[in-house]
Short mmCIF file of C-alpha atoms and ligand atoms in Angstrom, two decimals:
data_model
loop_
_atom_site.label_atom_id
_atom_site.label_comp_id
_atom_site.label_asym_id
_atom_site.label_seq_id
_atom_site.Cartn_x
_atom_site.Cartn_y
_atom_site.Cartn_z
CA MET A 1 0.00 0.00 0.00
CA GLN A 2 1.23 3.49 -0.84
CA ASN A 3 -0.03 5.79 1.91
CA ILE A 4 0.64 9.50 1.72
CA GLN A 5 0.68 12.38 4.19
CA ASN A 6 0.04 16.10 4.21
CA TYR A 7 3.03 18.37 3.60
CA ILE A 8 2.82 21.17 6.16
CA ASN A 9 5.58 23.51 7.29
CA GLY A 10 8.14 21.51 5.33
CA SER A 11 7.36 18.16 6.92
CA PHE A 12 5.08 15.21 6.22
CA GLN A 13 2.29 14.80 8.74
CA ASN A 14 -0.70 12.57 9.39
CA PRO A 15 -4.11 14.26 9.49
CA ILE A 16 -4.96 15.46 12.99
CA GLN A 17 -8.17 13.44 13.26
CA ASN A 18 -6.48 10.40 11.71
CA LYS A 19 -9.17 10.06 9.05
CA TRP A 20 -8.21 8.45 5.73
CA ILE A 21 -9.63 7.94 2.24
CA ASP A 22 -8.93 5.03 -0.13
CA ASN A 23 -6.93 5.86 -3.23
CA TYR A 24 -7.74 3.82 -6.36
CA ASN A 25 -5.66 2.67 -9.27
CA PRO A 26 -8.17 3.07 -12.13
CA SER A 27 -6.33 0.74 -14.49
CA LYS A 28 -7.02 -2.12 -12.07
CA GLY A 29 -10.07 -0.83 -10.23
CA GLU A 30 -8.25 -1.53 -6.96
CA VAL A 31 -7.36 0.43 -3.84
CA TYR A 32 -3.60 0.92 -3.71
CA GLY A 33 -3.17 3.33 -0.85
CA GLN A 34 -4.70 5.77 1.55
CA ILE A 35 -4.64 9.54 1.70
CA PRO A 36 -5.47 11.94 4.53
CA ASN A 37 -9.04 13.12 4.79
CA SER A 38 -7.94 16.43 6.25
CA THR A 39 -10.24 18.58 8.34
CA LYS A 40 -10.43 22.26 9.25
CA GLU A 41 -7.68 21.76 11.86
CA ASP A 42 -5.21 20.54 9.23
CA VAL A 43 -6.07 23.47 6.97
CA GLU A 44 -5.61 25.80 9.95
CA ASN A 45 -2.15 24.33 10.61
CA ALA A 46 -1.27 24.75 6.96
CA TYR A 47 -2.51 28.35 7.07
CA LYS A 48 -0.45 29.12 10.19
CA ALA A 49 2.70 27.68 8.58
CA ALA A 50 2.05 29.76 5.46
CA LYS A 51 1.37 32.89 7.49
CA SER A 52 4.59 32.62 9.45
CA ALA A 53 6.63 31.95 6.30
CA PHE A 54 5.13 34.94 4.46
CA PRO A 55 7.10 37.90 5.91
CA LYS A 56 10.45 36.37 4.99
CA TRP A 57 9.39 34.82 1.66
CA SER A 58 7.72 37.99 0.42
CA GLN A 59 10.98 39.85 1.14
CA THR A 60 13.21 37.22 -0.44
CA SER A 61 14.94 38.61 -3.50
CA ILE A 62 13.50 37.88 -6.93
CA GLU A 63 16.79 36.19 -7.89
CA GLU A 64 16.62 33.82 -4.93
CA ARG A 65 12.96 32.93 -5.54
CA SER A 66 13.70 32.40 -9.21
CA LYS A 67 16.66 30.12 -8.39
CA ILE A 68 14.52 27.92 -6.15
CA LEU A 69 11.71 27.62 -8.69
CA ILE A 70 14.15 26.64 -11.40
CA LYS A 71 15.73 24.08 -9.08
CA ILE A 72 12.27 22.55 -8.46
CA SER A 73 11.82 22.36 -12.22
CA GLU A 74 15.15 20.56 -12.64
CA LEU A 75 14.37 18.08 -9.89
CA ILE A 76 11.01 17.24 -11.49
CA GLU A 77 12.85 16.58 -14.75
CA GLU A 78 15.43 14.40 -12.98
CA ASN A 79 12.56 12.34 -11.57
CA LEU A 80 10.60 12.18 -14.84
CA ASP A 81 10.14 8.40 -14.75
CA ALA A 82 8.98 8.21 -11.15
CA PHE A 83 6.56 11.11 -11.58
CA SER A 84 5.19 9.74 -14.88
CA GLN A 85 4.58 6.31 -13.39
CA ALA A 86 2.89 7.78 -10.33
CA GLU A 87 0.66 10.05 -12.46
CA SER A 88 -0.38 7.18 -14.69
CA LYS A 89 -1.12 4.85 -11.78
CA ASP A 90 -3.24 7.45 -10.01
CA ASN A 91 -5.12 8.78 -13.06
CA GLY A 92 -5.24 5.91 -15.59
CA LYS A 93 -3.58 7.92 -18.38
CA PRO A 94 -0.94 6.21 -20.56
CA ILE A 95 2.53 6.49 -19.00
CA SER A 96 3.75 7.63 -22.42
CA LEU A 97 1.38 10.63 -22.21
CA ALA A 98 2.40 11.52 -18.66
CA LYS A 99 6.03 11.32 -19.75
CA ALA A 100 5.57 13.39 -22.91
CA VAL A 101 3.09 15.98 -21.64
CA ASP A 102 2.06 16.11 -17.98
CA ILE A 103 5.39 15.93 -16.20
CA PRO A 104 7.51 17.97 -18.65
CA ARG A 105 4.81 20.67 -18.53
CA SER A 106 4.82 20.62 -14.71
CA ALA A 107 8.58 21.23 -14.81
CA SER A 108 8.05 23.97 -17.41
CA ASN A 109 5.53 25.70 -15.17
CA PHE A 110 8.18 26.18 -12.46
CA ARG A 111 10.88 27.15 -14.97
CA PHE A 112 8.57 29.57 -16.78
CA PHE A 113 7.43 31.43 -13.66
CA GLY A 114 10.96 31.29 -12.20
CA ASN A 115 12.02 33.27 -15.28
CA ALA A 116 8.85 35.35 -15.66
CA ILE A 117 9.17 36.86 -12.18
CA THR A 118 12.56 38.31 -13.13
CA GLN A 119 10.85 40.15 -16.04
CA PHE A 120 7.69 41.25 -14.22
CA ALA A 121 7.54 45.03 -14.02
CA SER A 122 4.98 47.55 -12.90
CA GLU A 123 3.81 50.81 -14.43
CA SER A 124 4.61 54.41 -13.65
CA HIS A 125 2.55 57.43 -14.74
CA GLU A 126 3.78 60.98 -14.73
CA SER A 127 1.18 63.70 -14.12
CA ILE A 128 3.26 66.29 -15.94
CA GLY A 129 4.45 69.15 -13.79
CA GLN A 130 2.64 67.80 -10.73
CA ALA A 131 3.50 64.32 -9.57
CA ILE A 132 4.87 60.91 -10.36
CA ASN A 133 2.78 57.81 -9.78
CA TYR A 134 4.29 54.39 -9.55
CA THR A 135 2.50 51.11 -9.02
CA LEU A 136 3.71 48.50 -6.59
CA ARG A 137 2.74 44.90 -7.23
CA GLN A 138 2.73 43.32 -3.81
CA PRO A 139 2.12 39.66 -2.95
CA ILE A 140 -1.29 39.01 -1.45
CA GLY A 141 -0.29 36.89 1.54
CA VAL A 142 -1.64 33.37 2.02
CA VAL A 143 -3.47 32.06 -1.04
CA GLY A 144 -5.37 28.85 -1.81
CA CYS A 145 -4.85 26.68 -4.90
CA ILE A 146 -7.32 23.90 -5.72
CA SER A 147 -6.92 21.66 -8.76
CA PRO A 148 -8.76 18.80 -10.53
CA TRP A 149 -7.87 15.20 -11.43
CA ASN A 150 -7.51 15.29 -15.20
CA LEU A 151 -4.02 16.84 -15.47
CA PRO A 152 -3.04 16.47 -11.83
CA LEU A 153 0.51 17.81 -11.45
CA TYR A 154 0.30 19.94 -14.60
CA LEU A 155 -2.60 22.04 -13.27
CA PHE A 156 -1.51 21.95 -9.63
CA THR A 157 1.86 23.49 -10.52
CA TRP A 158 0.29 25.93 -13.02
CA LYS A 159 -1.19 27.66 -9.97
CA ILE A 160 1.46 27.08 -7.33
CA ALA A 161 4.42 28.26 -9.42
CA PRO A 162 3.11 31.81 -10.12
CA ALA A 163 1.74 32.11 -6.58
CA ILE A 164 5.09 31.47 -4.91
CA ALA A 165 7.08 33.26 -7.64
CA ALA A 166 5.10 36.41 -6.79
CA GLY A 167 6.02 36.06 -3.11
CA ASN A 168 2.87 34.47 -1.67
CA CYS A 169 2.65 31.46 0.59
CA VAL A 170 0.25 28.72 -0.40
CA VAL A 171 -2.25 26.25 1.03
CA ALA A 172 -2.93 23.83 -1.82
CA LYS A 173 -5.26 20.90 -2.33
CA PRO A 174 -4.98 18.51 -5.26
CA SER A 175 -7.96 16.42 -6.28
CA GLU A 176 -8.58 13.67 -3.78
CA VAL A 177 -8.85 11.29 -6.78
CA THR A 178 -5.25 11.97 -7.94
CA PRO A 179 -3.10 13.14 -5.01
CA MET A 180 0.10 11.15 -5.61
CA THR A 181 2.26 13.50 -7.68
CA ALA A 182 1.32 16.44 -5.44
CA TYR A 183 2.63 14.37 -2.55
CA LEU A 184 5.90 13.70 -4.42
CA LEU A 185 6.21 17.42 -5.14
CA GLY A 186 6.54 18.11 -1.41
CA GLU A 187 9.77 16.11 -1.25
CA ILE A 188 11.14 17.93 -4.31
CA CYS A 189 10.34 21.34 -2.82
CA SER A 190 12.26 20.57 0.38
CA GLU A 191 15.20 19.28 -1.63
CA ALA A 192 15.20 22.42 -3.80
CA GLY A 193 15.49 24.58 -0.69
CA LEU A 194 11.99 26.06 -0.67
CA PRO A 195 11.69 27.46 2.86
CA LYS A 196 9.28 25.58 5.09
CA GLY A 197 5.73 26.90 5.10
CA VAL A 198 5.92 28.54 1.67
CA LEU A 199 4.01 25.65 0.13
CA ASN A 200 1.65 23.50 2.18
CA ILE A 201 -0.19 20.59 0.57
CA VAL A 202 -3.31 19.35 2.31
CA HIS A 203 -5.09 16.26 1.01
CA GLY A 204 -8.75 15.39 1.34
CA LEU A 205 -12.25 15.70 0.00
CA GLY A 206 -13.48 18.81 -1.76
CA SER A 207 -16.47 19.05 0.53
CA THR A 208 -14.34 19.08 3.70
CA THR A 209 -10.71 20.02 3.01
CA GLY A 210 -11.48 22.17 -0.04
CA GLN A 211 -14.39 23.77 1.76
CA ALA A 212 -12.15 24.66 4.73
CA ILE A 213 -9.74 26.44 2.38
CA ILE A 214 -12.40 28.50 0.62
CA GLU A 215 -14.13 29.38 3.90
CA HIS A 216 -10.92 30.44 5.64
CA LYS A 217 -11.28 34.15 6.25
CA ASP A 218 -7.54 34.89 6.03
CA ILE A 219 -6.83 32.98 2.83
CA LYS A 220 -7.12 36.01 0.63
CA ALA A 221 -7.27 34.57 -2.88
CA ILE A 222 -8.40 31.31 -4.42
CA SER A 223 -7.16 29.95 -7.71
CA PHE A 224 -9.43 27.09 -8.70
CA THR A 225 -9.68 24.74 -11.67
CA GLY A 226 -12.55 22.29 -11.80
CA GLY A 227 -16.21 21.91 -12.64
CA THR A 228 -18.57 24.84 -13.24
CA ALA A 229 -20.92 23.86 -10.39
CA THR A 230 -18.01 23.78 -7.92
CA GLY A 231 -16.80 27.13 -9.27
CA ALA A 232 -20.22 28.68 -8.65
CA HIS A 233 -20.24 27.27 -5.12
CA ILE A 234 -16.79 28.71 -4.42
CA ALA A 235 -17.79 32.11 -5.79
CA LYS A 236 -20.80 32.19 -3.47
CA ILE A 237 -18.69 31.47 -0.39
CA ALA A 238 -15.78 33.71 -1.34
CA ALA A 239 -17.64 36.80 -2.58
CA PRO A 240 -18.84 38.15 0.81
CA MET A 241 -15.24 37.89 2.08
CA PHE A 242 -14.01 39.82 -1.01
CA LYS A 243 -11.47 37.16 -1.89
CA LYS A 244 -9.71 37.45 -5.21
CA LEU A 245 -10.90 34.60 -7.44
CA SER A 246 -9.56 32.91 -10.52
CA LEU A 247 -11.95 30.23 -11.76
CA GLU A 248 -11.02 27.91 -14.64
CA LEU A 249 -14.12 25.80 -15.25
CA GLY A 250 -15.76 23.40 -17.67
CA GLY A 251 -15.95 23.48 -21.45
CA LYS A 252 -17.88 22.10 -24.40
CA ASN A 253 -15.61 23.17 -27.17
CA PRO A 254 -16.47 23.29 -30.86
CA ASN A 255 -14.13 21.84 -33.48
CA ILE A 256 -15.17 23.51 -36.75
CA ILE A 257 -13.92 21.94 -39.96
CA PHE A 258 -14.18 23.68 -43.33
CA ALA A 259 -13.64 21.86 -46.63
CA ASP A 260 -10.65 24.08 -47.52
CA CYS A 261 -8.51 22.89 -44.58
CA ASP A 262 -5.33 20.79 -44.76
CA TYR A 263 -7.27 17.57 -44.52
CA ASP A 264 -4.69 15.09 -43.20
CA ASP A 265 -3.38 17.45 -40.57
CA MET A 266 -6.95 18.20 -39.50
CA LEU A 267 -7.88 14.51 -39.33
CA ASN A 268 -4.86 13.49 -37.24
CA THR A 269 -5.23 16.46 -34.90
CA THR A 270 -8.97 15.88 -34.55
CA VAL A 271 -8.34 12.34 -33.34
CA ARG A 272 -6.06 13.84 -30.68
CA SER A 273 -8.32 16.75 -29.75
CA SER A 274 -11.18 14.28 -29.31
CA PHE A 275 -9.54 11.50 -27.34
CA ALA A 276 -6.22 12.59 -25.78
CA ASN A 277 -6.16 11.76 -22.07
CA GLN A 278 -9.35 9.70 -22.60
CA GLY A 279 -11.10 12.93 -23.64
CA GLN A 280 -10.65 14.25 -20.11
CA ILE A 281 -9.13 17.61 -21.02
CA CYS A 282 -11.18 20.76 -20.56
CA LEU A 283 -9.90 21.88 -24.00
CA CYS A 284 -10.94 18.78 -25.96
CA GLY A 285 -13.01 19.56 -29.04
CA SER A 286 -16.03 17.48 -28.10
CA ARG A 287 -18.45 18.99 -30.64
CA ILE A 288 -17.26 18.41 -34.20
CA PHE A 289 -18.96 20.41 -36.96
CA VAL A 290 -17.96 19.48 -40.53
CA GLU A 291 -18.77 21.36 -43.73
CA ALA A 292 -21.37 19.30 -45.63
CA SER A 293 -19.27 18.86 -48.79
CA ILE A 294 -16.66 16.76 -46.94
CA TYR A 295 -18.92 15.35 -44.23
CA GLU A 296 -19.30 11.79 -45.56
CA LYS A 297 -15.60 11.48 -46.34
CA PHE A 298 -14.64 12.83 -42.92
CA LYS A 299 -17.06 10.49 -41.18
CA LYS A 300 -15.57 7.43 -42.86
CA ASP A 301 -11.93 8.47 -42.34
CA PHE A 302 -12.48 9.56 -38.74
CA VAL A 303 -14.18 6.29 -37.77
CA THR A 304 -11.37 4.31 -39.44
CA LYS A 305 -8.70 6.23 -37.50
CA VAL A 306 -10.53 5.99 -34.19
CA LYS A 307 -11.08 2.24 -34.62
CA ALA A 308 -7.31 1.88 -34.82
CA LEU A 309 -6.76 3.47 -31.39
CA LYS A 310 -5.74 0.90 -28.81
CA VAL A 311 -7.52 0.94 -25.49
CA GLY A 312 -5.28 -0.77 -22.99
CA HIS A 313 -3.30 -0.77 -19.78
CA PRO A 314 -1.58 2.61 -19.30
CA ALA A 315 1.84 1.01 -18.89
CA GLU A 316 1.77 -0.68 -22.34
CA ALA A 317 3.85 1.29 -24.83
CA ASN A 318 1.26 0.92 -27.63
CA THR A 319 -1.74 2.05 -25.55
CA ASN A 320 -3.46 5.14 -26.96
CA ILE A 321 -6.36 5.26 -24.53
CA GLY A 322 -5.94 4.26 -20.89
CA ALA A 323 -8.50 3.98 -18.11
CA LEU A 324 -11.01 6.63 -17.10
CA VAL A 325 -10.20 8.20 -13.76
CA SER A 326 -12.81 6.50 -11.57
CA LYS A 327 -15.74 4.12 -11.53
CA ALA A 328 -18.16 6.97 -10.85
CA HIS A 329 -16.81 8.92 -13.80
CA LEU A 330 -17.03 5.88 -16.11
CA GLU A 331 -20.68 5.46 -15.09
CA LYS A 332 -21.38 9.14 -15.76
CA VAL A 333 -19.86 8.97 -19.25
CA LYS A 334 -21.76 5.76 -20.05
CA GLU A 335 -24.98 7.42 -18.97
CA TYR A 336 -24.43 10.14 -21.56
CA ILE A 337 -23.99 7.49 -24.25
CA ASP A 338 -27.39 6.10 -23.23
CA ILE A 339 -28.89 9.59 -23.28
CA ALA A 340 -27.58 10.03 -26.85
CA LYS A 341 -29.50 6.94 -27.93
CA THR A 342 -32.74 8.29 -26.48
CA GLU A 343 -32.09 11.57 -28.33
CA ASN A 344 -31.86 9.77 -31.70
CA GLY A 345 -28.09 9.97 -31.82
CA THR A 346 -26.34 7.31 -33.93
CA ILE A 347 -23.32 5.65 -32.36
CA LEU A 348 -20.92 5.52 -35.30
CA TYR A 349 -18.24 3.83 -33.23
CA GLY A 350 -17.65 2.75 -29.64
CA GLY A 351 -20.01 3.17 -26.73
CA ASN A 352 -18.98 0.05 -24.83
CA LYS A 353 -16.91 -0.74 -21.79
CA VAL A 354 -13.65 -2.52 -22.68
CA THR A 355 -12.31 -5.49 -20.75
CA VAL A 356 -8.52 -5.42 -20.72
CA GLU A 357 -7.02 -8.85 -20.12
CA GLY A 358 -5.47 -9.13 -16.68
CA PHE A 359 -7.12 -5.85 -15.60
CA GLU A 360 -10.77 -6.83 -15.83
CA ASN A 361 -11.89 -4.42 -13.09
CA GLY A 362 -10.27 -1.35 -14.70
CA TYR A 363 -12.38 1.55 -15.94
CA TYR A 364 -11.89 1.27 -19.69
CA LEU A 365 -14.24 2.63 -22.35
CA GLU A 366 -14.13 2.62 -26.15
CA PRO A 367 -13.59 5.99 -27.83
CA THR A 368 -17.08 6.92 -28.92
CA ILE A 369 -18.36 8.91 -31.90
CA ILE A 370 -21.99 9.97 -31.91
CA GLU A 371 -23.69 11.47 -34.95
CA VAL A 372 -26.32 13.87 -33.66
CA PRO A 373 -29.41 15.02 -35.56
CA SER A 374 -29.34 18.49 -33.97
CA ASP A 375 -26.93 20.59 -31.94
CA GLU A 376 -29.53 21.11 -29.25
CA CYS A 377 -29.45 17.63 -27.71
CA ARG A 378 -27.98 17.14 -24.24
CA VAL A 379 -24.86 15.31 -25.45
CA ASN A 380 -24.11 18.34 -27.55
CA GLN A 381 -24.79 20.89 -24.82
CA GLU A 382 -23.51 19.34 -21.58
CA GLU A 383 -19.93 18.61 -20.63
CA ILE A 384 -19.27 14.85 -20.70
CA PHE A 385 -15.51 15.03 -20.09
CA GLY A 386 -14.74 11.57 -21.45
CA PRO A 387 -13.83 9.82 -24.71
CA VAL A 388 -17.06 10.87 -26.42
CA VAL A 389 -17.52 13.30 -29.31
CA THR A 390 -20.52 14.35 -31.35
CA ILE A 391 -20.39 15.06 -35.06
CA MET A 392 -22.78 16.79 -37.43
CA PRO A 393 -22.63 18.62 -40.78
CA PHE A 394 -23.18 22.30 -41.52
CA ASN A 395 -23.68 24.31 -44.70
CA LYS A 396 -22.90 27.94 -43.93
CA GLU A 397 -20.43 29.90 -41.87
CA ASP A 398 -23.06 31.86 -39.94
CA GLU A 399 -24.98 28.66 -39.22
CA VAL A 400 -21.94 26.94 -37.65
CA LEU A 401 -20.98 30.08 -35.76
CA LYS A 402 -24.41 30.17 -34.15
CA MET A 403 -24.21 26.51 -33.17
CA ALA A 404 -20.66 26.92 -31.86
CA ASN A 405 -21.76 29.76 -29.58
CA LYS A 406 -25.05 28.22 -28.50
CA VAL A 407 -23.75 26.52 -25.34
CA LYS A 408 -23.36 27.90 -21.85
CA TYR A 409 -19.58 27.38 -21.97
CA GLY A 410 -16.89 29.46 -23.67
CA LEU A 411 -13.47 27.95 -23.04
CA SER A 412 -11.84 27.14 -26.38
CA ALA A 413 -12.66 26.64 -30.06
CA THR A 414 -10.78 25.07 -32.94
CA LEU A 415 -11.13 26.25 -36.50
CA TRP A 416 -9.86 24.38 -39.56
CA THR A 417 -9.67 26.54 -42.70
CA ASN A 418 -7.16 28.15 -45.04
CA ASN A 419 -9.35 31.16 -45.73
CA LEU A 420 -7.76 34.14 -44.01
CA LYS A 421 -10.79 36.41 -44.03
CA ARG A 422 -13.00 33.67 -42.64
CA THR A 423 -10.37 32.94 -39.97
CA MET A 424 -10.42 36.56 -38.85
CA ARG A 425 -14.20 36.90 -38.98
CA MET A 426 -14.81 33.75 -37.01
CA SER A 427 -12.00 34.22 -34.48
CA ASN A 428 -13.51 37.58 -33.62
CA GLN A 429 -16.98 36.19 -33.12
CA LEU A 430 -16.39 32.82 -31.46
CA GLN A 431 -17.35 33.06 -27.80
CA ALA A 432 -14.26 31.49 -26.26
CA GLY A 433 -11.18 32.50 -24.29
CA ILE A 434 -8.90 30.60 -26.68
CA VAL A 435 -9.24 30.05 -30.43
CA TRP A 436 -6.92 27.62 -32.20
CA VAL A 437 -6.69 27.88 -35.97
CA ASN A 438 -5.34 24.83 -37.83
CA THR A 439 -3.94 23.39 -34.61
CA TRP A 440 -5.03 22.27 -31.16
CA MET A 441 -3.53 22.63 -27.70
CA MET A 442 -0.49 24.45 -28.96
CA ARG A 443 0.48 26.34 -25.84
CA ASP A 444 2.76 29.28 -25.24
CA LEU A 445 2.87 29.87 -21.49
CA ARG A 446 3.04 33.65 -21.96
CA THR A 447 -0.48 33.81 -23.40
CA PRO A 448 -3.65 34.48 -21.39
CA PHE A 449 -5.48 31.25 -20.58
CA GLY A 450 -9.09 30.97 -19.47
CA GLY A 451 -12.70 31.01 -20.47
CA ILE A 452 -15.79 33.18 -20.69
CA LYS A 453 -19.45 32.47 -19.83
CA ALA A 454 -19.76 29.36 -17.63
CA SER A 455 -16.12 28.45 -18.37
CA GLY A 456 -14.79 30.82 -15.77
CA VAL A 457 -13.57 34.16 -14.56
CA GLY A 458 -10.05 35.52 -14.86
CA ARG A 459 -7.01 34.45 -16.83
CA GLU A 460 -3.99 32.35 -15.99
CA GLY A 461 -0.67 32.27 -17.82
CA GLY A 462 2.21 34.69 -18.21
CA PHE A 463 1.96 38.03 -16.49
CA GLU A 464 -1.82 37.56 -16.10
CA ALA A 465 -1.09 34.98 -13.41
CA LEU A 466 1.47 37.23 -11.71
CA ARG A 467 -1.05 40.06 -11.74
CA PHE A 468 -3.66 37.80 -10.18
CA PHE A 469 -1.31 36.77 -7.39
CA THR A 470 -0.37 40.39 -6.54
CA GLU A 471 -2.23 43.47 -5.39
CA ALA A 472 -1.59 46.70 -7.26
CA LYS A 473 -0.88 49.70 -5.06
CA ASN A 474 -0.43 53.13 -6.60
CA VAL A 475 1.93 55.59 -4.93
CA CYS A 476 1.53 59.24 -5.93
CA ILE A 477 4.40 61.63 -5.08
CA LYS A 478 3.88 65.35 -5.60
CA TYR A 479 6.85 67.21 -7.05
P1 NDP B 1 -14.46 19.35 -9.34
O1 NDP B 1 -15.06 20.68 -9.47
O2 NDP B 1 -15.30 18.24 -8.86
O3 NDP B 1 -13.19 19.38 -8.42
C1 NDP B 1 -12.09 20.24 -8.61
C2 NDP B 1 -11.35 20.41 -7.30
O4 NDP B 1 -12.21 21.10 -6.39
C3 NDP B 1 -10.99 19.10 -6.62
O5 NDP B 1 -9.77 19.26 -5.92
C4 NDP B 1 -12.14 18.93 -5.66
O6 NDP B 1 -11.84 18.08 -4.60
C5 NDP B 1 -12.34 20.37 -5.19
N1 NDP B 1 -13.63 20.66 -4.59
C6 NDP B 1 -14.81 20.01 -4.74
N2 NDP B 1 -15.76 20.59 -3.96
C7 NDP B 1 -15.17 21.63 -3.32
C8 NDP B 1 -15.62 22.60 -2.36
N3 NDP B 1 -16.86 22.62 -1.90
N4 NDP B 1 -14.74 23.51 -1.93
C9 NDP B 1 -13.48 23.53 -2.37
N5 NDP B 1 -12.98 22.61 -3.24
C10 NDP B 1 -13.82 21.67 -3.72
O7 NDP B 1 -13.85 19.01 -10.79
P2 NDP B 1 -13.16 17.66 -11.24
O8 NDP B 1 -12.02 17.32 -10.35
O9 NDP B 1 -14.23 16.65 -11.47
O10 NDP B 1 -12.52 18.11 -12.63
C11 NDP B 1 -13.20 18.09 -13.81
C12 NDP B 1 -13.69 19.47 -14.19
O11 NDP B 1 -12.61 20.39 -14.24
C13 NDP B 1 -14.33 19.53 -15.55
O12 NDP B 1 -15.50 20.28 -15.50
C14 NDP B 1 -13.30 20.24 -16.39
O13 NDP B 1 -13.82 20.91 -17.51
C15 NDP B 1 -12.71 21.18 -15.41
N6 NDP B 1 -11.39 21.62 -15.87
C16 NDP B 1 -11.24 22.92 -16.29
C17 NDP B 1 -10.02 23.35 -16.79
C18 NDP B 1 -9.82 24.76 -17.22
O14 NDP B 1 -8.67 25.17 -17.33
N7 NDP B 1 -10.84 25.55 -17.46
C19 NDP B 1 -8.89 22.43 -16.91
C20 NDP B 1 -9.16 21.12 -16.42
C21 NDP B 1 -10.38 20.73 -15.92
P3 NDP B 1 -12.22 16.51 -4.73
O15 NDP B 1 -11.55 15.98 -5.93
O16 NDP B 1 -11.70 15.95 -3.50
O17 NDP B 1 -13.72 16.48 -4.85
#
């Protein structure tokens, strides 16, 4: 059994009330360890450690902070194999994916913000002949970071790195479903010389541990990634305390394919944008709209490609699709496939649970393509967050634009076309925080990242994140 502990004030500790939660390996459907089910008291201890570390950390030079962040990044890279295996075991994703994407990106997050903080500057404004104004960007104090299970270390570090780079101290909670790499990060931080109390990692349920963080009156800002309903709940609790909030929430992203695109590139990328990480990426293009003139060809080619994807144990080198993260999530995704049938959807491929030899209790599901008769059905409107996509044809640009925007979410959109004017027209009008044209999930960490509508509030990435984790104070000096 692999049991883990909270990381508070630089040391590993059991939860005060000695309550524990089972941790599952989704590829086997078995418990493989226990994690703390932390209570308010543990969060309070984490807060106190963060509070006492803050005066010194916030006054630590930028160079020193930067050096420590970059050291953390290097240590993650040195432990690439161990982190990748742990991520895959906890989440069900192929080890190859964790090794190529999740863990390198987690290291990049620390390196990026270690460098970014050395370039972060504030403004000054001269009121000519009267005064000079300059703006200080001061760390907030103790902040909370709460992350989901789909990209566990990747999203956890995407919040923690800018928070500590900017001079804050952190109380962080990873998803209780995937806590393992966050636990391993604690060891790395100590080894890199991060002073005790700067980062505190508290494990447990959202409804108890997470709730204690958002309700804590002295945790001044919350950076949260997760579901829209949870985001709304957090906003309700945090608003009367005037906490700063960054909410990165759900998505139901359109993938719009015009006949004039580079077809092979589009087809290969669409397979990825549909099913990477078992479709459990908030940015996946789960609604595919194809121009009518190439619809039948696309349908045939897409089904052929998806049929060739191998669903298997995450440790197998040739596995394309691993296990879904949990039994409950598998059931939820399967329910949506049933809903599609009642809504006159046609399952073009997939829809069934897969039994992987030797791992019969694992949570495996075929990649699933559903042809929908209208964009208004539930499978086309609600976030499924699994290996399920819908496809349907369209005739006109304004028709597809309307359908693309007709959901409550607005996270990302993908557009496949070689027509420059259309690209510009549509990019302007798509209701999304991120538009990819002729690519998907190409990320530059300097760019603003986030959604509109029910996909969230605020932006992460680059200086946006450093602005979020600081308070601006204007100083006006009269000549
Ligand atoms: P949840 O909203 O269920 O959980 C996210 C995190 O919040 C978890 O750590 C969870 O803990 C915690 N939490 C739950 N309830 C509370 C509470 N009352 N107070 C404080 N914290 C709480 O999301 P999932 O983990 O299921 O993640 C999937 C969702 O995340 C999808 O909707 C997806 O679209 C979204 N997402 C958005 C991204 C974006 O950048 N916009 C990126 C990735 C995912 P616990 O796990 O213990 O319940």
